[in-house]
CSV table of C-alpha atoms in Angstrom, one decimal:
chain,number,residue,atom,x,y,z
A,159,MET,CA,7.9,2.2,12.1
A,160,THR,CA,8.2,-1.4,13.3
A,161,MET,CA,4.1,-1.4,12.5
A,162,GLY,CA,4.2,0.0,9.1
A,163,THR,CA,7.0,-2.4,8.7
A,164,ALA,CA,5.1,-5.2,9.9
A,165,ALA,CA,2.0,-4.0,7.6
A,166,LEU,CA,3.8,-3.7,4.3
A,167,LEU,CA,5.4,-7.3,4.5
A,168,GLY,CA,1.6,-8.4,5.3
A,169,VAL,CA,1.0,-6.5,2.0
A,170,GLY,CA,2.0,-8.7,-0.2
A,171,LEU,CA,-0.3,-11.6,1.4
A,172,VAL,CA,-3.5,-9.9,0.1
A,173,ALA,CA,-2.4,-9.1,-3.3
A,174,CYS,CA,-5.1,-10.6,-5.9
A,175,GLY,CA,-4.2,-13.2,-8.7
A,176,SER,CA,-5.1,-16.0,-9.8
A,177,PRO,CA,-5.1,-19.7,-8.1
A,178,GLY,CA,-2.5,-21.8,-8.6
A,179,GLY,CA,0.6,-19.7,-8.3
A,180,GLU,CA,3.0,-18.4,-10.9
A,181,LYS,CA,1.1,-17.5,-13.4
A,182,ALA,CA,0.7,-14.2,-16.2
A,183,ASP,CA,-0.5,-12.1,-13.1
A,184,GLY,CA,2.5,-13.0,-11.3
A,185,GLY,CA,0.5,-15.1,-8.9
A,186,GLY,CA,-0.6,-12.4,-7.4
A,187,LEU,CA,2.4,-10.4,-6.9
A,188,GLY,CA,2.1,-8.9,-10.2
A,189,THR,CA,4.2,-8.6,-13.2
A,190,GLU,CA,6.4,-5.7,-14.6
A,191,GLU,CA,3.8,-5.5,-17.4
A,192,ASN,CA,0.9,-6.2,-15.0
A,193,PRO,CA,1.7,-4.8,-11.4
A,194,VAL,CA,-0.4,-4.9,-8.4
A,195,THR,CA,-1.9,-2.0,-6.5
A,196,ILE,CA,-2.5,-2.1,-3.0
A,197,THR,CA,-4.1,1.0,-0.9
A,198,MET,CA,-3.7,1.3,2.8
A,199,ILE,CA,-5.4,3.6,5.4
A,200,ALA,CA,-3.0,4.9,8.0
A,201,ASN,CA,-2.8,7.8,10.3
A,202,GLN,CA,-1.3,10.6,8.8
A,203,SER,CA,1.2,10.9,11.4
A,204,PHE,CA,3.2,8.0,10.2
A,205,SER,CA,1.7,7.6,6.6
A,206,GLN,CA,4.2,10.2,4.9
A,207,GLN,CA,7.1,8.5,6.3
A,208,TRP,CA,5.9,4.9,5.8
A,209,GLN,CA,5.0,5.9,1.7
A,210,GLU,CA,9.2,7.7,1.9
A,211,LYS,CA,10.9,5.2,3.7
A,212,LEU,CA,9.2,1.8,4.1
A,213,VAL,CA,7.6,1.3,0.6
A,214,PRO,CA,10.8,1.7,-1.4
A,215,GLU,CA,12.3,-0.8,1.0
A,216,PHE,CA,9.2,-3.3,0.5
A,217,ASN,CA,9.4,-2.6,-3.3
A,218,LYS,CA,13.0,-4.2,-3.4
A,219,VAL,CA,11.2,-7.4,-2.5
A,220,TYR,CA,8.1,-6.7,-4.2
A,221,PRO,CA,9.0,-4.2,-7.4
A,222,ASN,CA,5.6,-5.4,-9.0
A,223,ILE,CA,3.4,-4.2,-6.3
A,224,LYS,CA,2.6,-0.5,-6.1
A,225,VAL,CA,1.6,0.7,-2.5
A,226,GLU,CA,-0.5,3.7,-1.7
A,227,ILE,CA,-0.6,4.5,1.8
A,228,GLU,CA,-3.6,7.6,2.3
A,229,GLY,CA,-3.3,9.2,5.8
A,230,VAL,CA,-6.2,10.3,7.6
A,231,PRO,CA,-6.7,12.6,11.0
A,232,TYR,CA,-6.1,10.2,13.8
A,233,GLU,CA,-9.6,11.4,14.9
A,234,GLU,CA,-11.5,10.3,11.5
A,235,LEU,CA,-9.5,6.9,11.2
A,236,LEU,CA,-11.8,4.4,12.7
A,237,THR,CA,-15.1,5.9,11.2
A,238,LYS,CA,-13.5,5.8,7.7
A,239,SER,CA,-12.2,2.5,8.4
A,240,MET,CA,-15.5,1.1,9.7
A,241,LEU,CA,-17.2,2.9,6.4
A,242,ASP,CA,-14.9,1.4,4.2
A,243,LEU,CA,-14.9,-2.2,5.6
A,244,THR,CA,-18.9,-2.2,5.3
A,245,THR,CA,-19.3,-0.7,1.7
A,246,ALA,CA,-20.1,-3.1,-1.0
A,247,LYS,CA,-16.6,-1.7,-3.0
A,248,PRO,CA,-13.9,-1.2,0.0
A,249,GLU,CA,-11.5,1.1,-0.9
A,250,TYR,CA,-8.9,-0.3,1.5
A,251,ASP,CA,-6.5,-3.5,1.1
A,252,VAL,CA,-5.0,-2.9,4.5
A,253,ILE,CA,-6.0,-1.0,7.6
A,254,ILE,CA,-3.6,0.4,10.6
A,255,ALA,CA,-5.9,0.8,13.4
A,256,ASP,CA,-5.7,1.7,17.1
A,257,ASP,CA,-5.4,-1.4,19.0
A,258,PRO,CA,-9.0,-0.7,21.1
A,259,TRP,CA,-10.6,-0.4,17.5
A,260,THR,CA,-10.0,-4.4,16.9
A,261,PRO,CA,-13.1,-5.7,18.2
A,262,GLN,CA,-15.3,-3.1,16.2
A,263,LEU,CA,-13.2,-3.9,12.7
A,264,ALA,CA,-13.9,-7.4,13.5
A,265,GLN,CA,-17.4,-7.2,13.9
A,266,THR,CA,-17.5,-6.1,10.4
A,267,GLY,CA,-16.5,-9.5,9.5
A,268,ALA,CA,-14.2,-8.2,6.4
A,269,LEU,CA,-10.9,-8.7,8.4
A,270,LEU,CA,-8.2,-11.4,7.1
A,271,ASP,CA,-7.1,-13.3,10.0
A,272,LEU,CA,-3.2,-13.5,9.0
A,273,GLN,CA,-2.5,-16.2,11.2
A,274,GLY,CA,-5.7,-18.4,9.9
A,275,ASP,CA,-6.0,-21.2,7.5
A,276,THR,CA,-6.6,-19.2,4.0
A,277,VAL,CA,-3.1,-17.4,4.9
A,278,ALA,CA,-1.4,-20.6,5.8
A,279,ALA,CA,-2.1,-21.9,2.1
A,280,TRP,CA,-0.3,-18.8,0.8
A,281,THR,CA,2.5,-18.4,3.3
A,282,ASP,CA,5.9,-19.6,3.1
A,283,GLU,CA,6.4,-22.9,5.4
A,284,ASP,CA,9.6,-21.4,7.3
A,285,TYR,CA,7.5,-17.7,8.4
A,286,ASP,CA,7.9,-17.2,12.1
A,287,TRP,CA,4.8,-15.5,13.3
A,288,ASP,CA,6.7,-14.9,16.6
A,289,ASP,CA,8.6,-12.2,14.3
A,290,PHE,CA,5.5,-10.5,13.6
A,291,TYR,CA,4.7,-8.7,17.2
A,292,ALA,CA,0.8,-7.7,16.6
A,293,ALA,CA,-0.3,-8.0,20.5
A,294,PRO,CA,-1.5,-5.0,22.0
A,295,SER,CA,1.7,-2.9,23.2
A,296,PRO,CA,2.4,0.2,25.3
A,297,ARG,CA,4.9,0.6,22.3
A,298,ALA,CA,2.8,0.2,19.6
A,299,SER,CA,0.7,2.8,18.1
A,300,GLY,CA,-1.9,0.7,16.3
A,301,MET,CA,-2.1,-3.0,14.9
A,302,ALA,CA,-2.0,-4.3,11.1
A,303,PHE,CA,-5.0,-6.2,9.7
A,304,SER,CA,-5.4,-7.0,5.9
A,305,THR,CA,-8.7,-6.8,4.6
A,306,ALA,CA,-9.9,-9.8,2.2
A,307,CYS,CA,-9.4,-9.5,-1.3
A,308,ARG,CA,-12.3,-7.6,-3.0
A,309,CYS,CA,-11.0,-7.1,-6.4
A,310,GLY,CA,-13.8,-8.9,-8.1
A,311,ARG,CA,-11.5,-11.3,-9.1
A,312,THR,CA,-11.1,-15.3,-8.0
A,313,CYS,CA,-8.0,-14.5,-5.4
A,314,SER,CA,-4.9,-16.7,-4.8
A,315,HIS,CA,-5.8,-17.0,-0.9
A,316,GLY,CA,-9.7,-17.7,-2.0
A,317,SER,CA,-11.4,-15.2,-0.5
């Protein structure tokens, strides 16, 4: 559940929008008239529970971001993620991956460093990265990475 929460909190970071913050599109967070949809791929063992329990909590803070989580059997998750990251028009904005897959996924060049300079420009100054435990751990079933925005529009994070 913790990894799912971290992933969903990170979801707000990859929403597409226009540069310059609060605009007609909500600065990338959507508006009531023009909501944003984020798609996520995750292990089907957790996806339904996250969709039912975590997404409603996320939507209390971000009501104009619709989160769709596609559950995939664990044995197919890496292959489907790799294929998506290397396609011209990826389907997923967020990928939940098992720790050992990180180097393979990173080699695609499609992962967004959540602690990099790009994200720092649109992350609250008081955000404490120590609250986001993304290091491999025996307790963690996977790690959350967000893919760079590929919506075809100019995005607030410049990717």
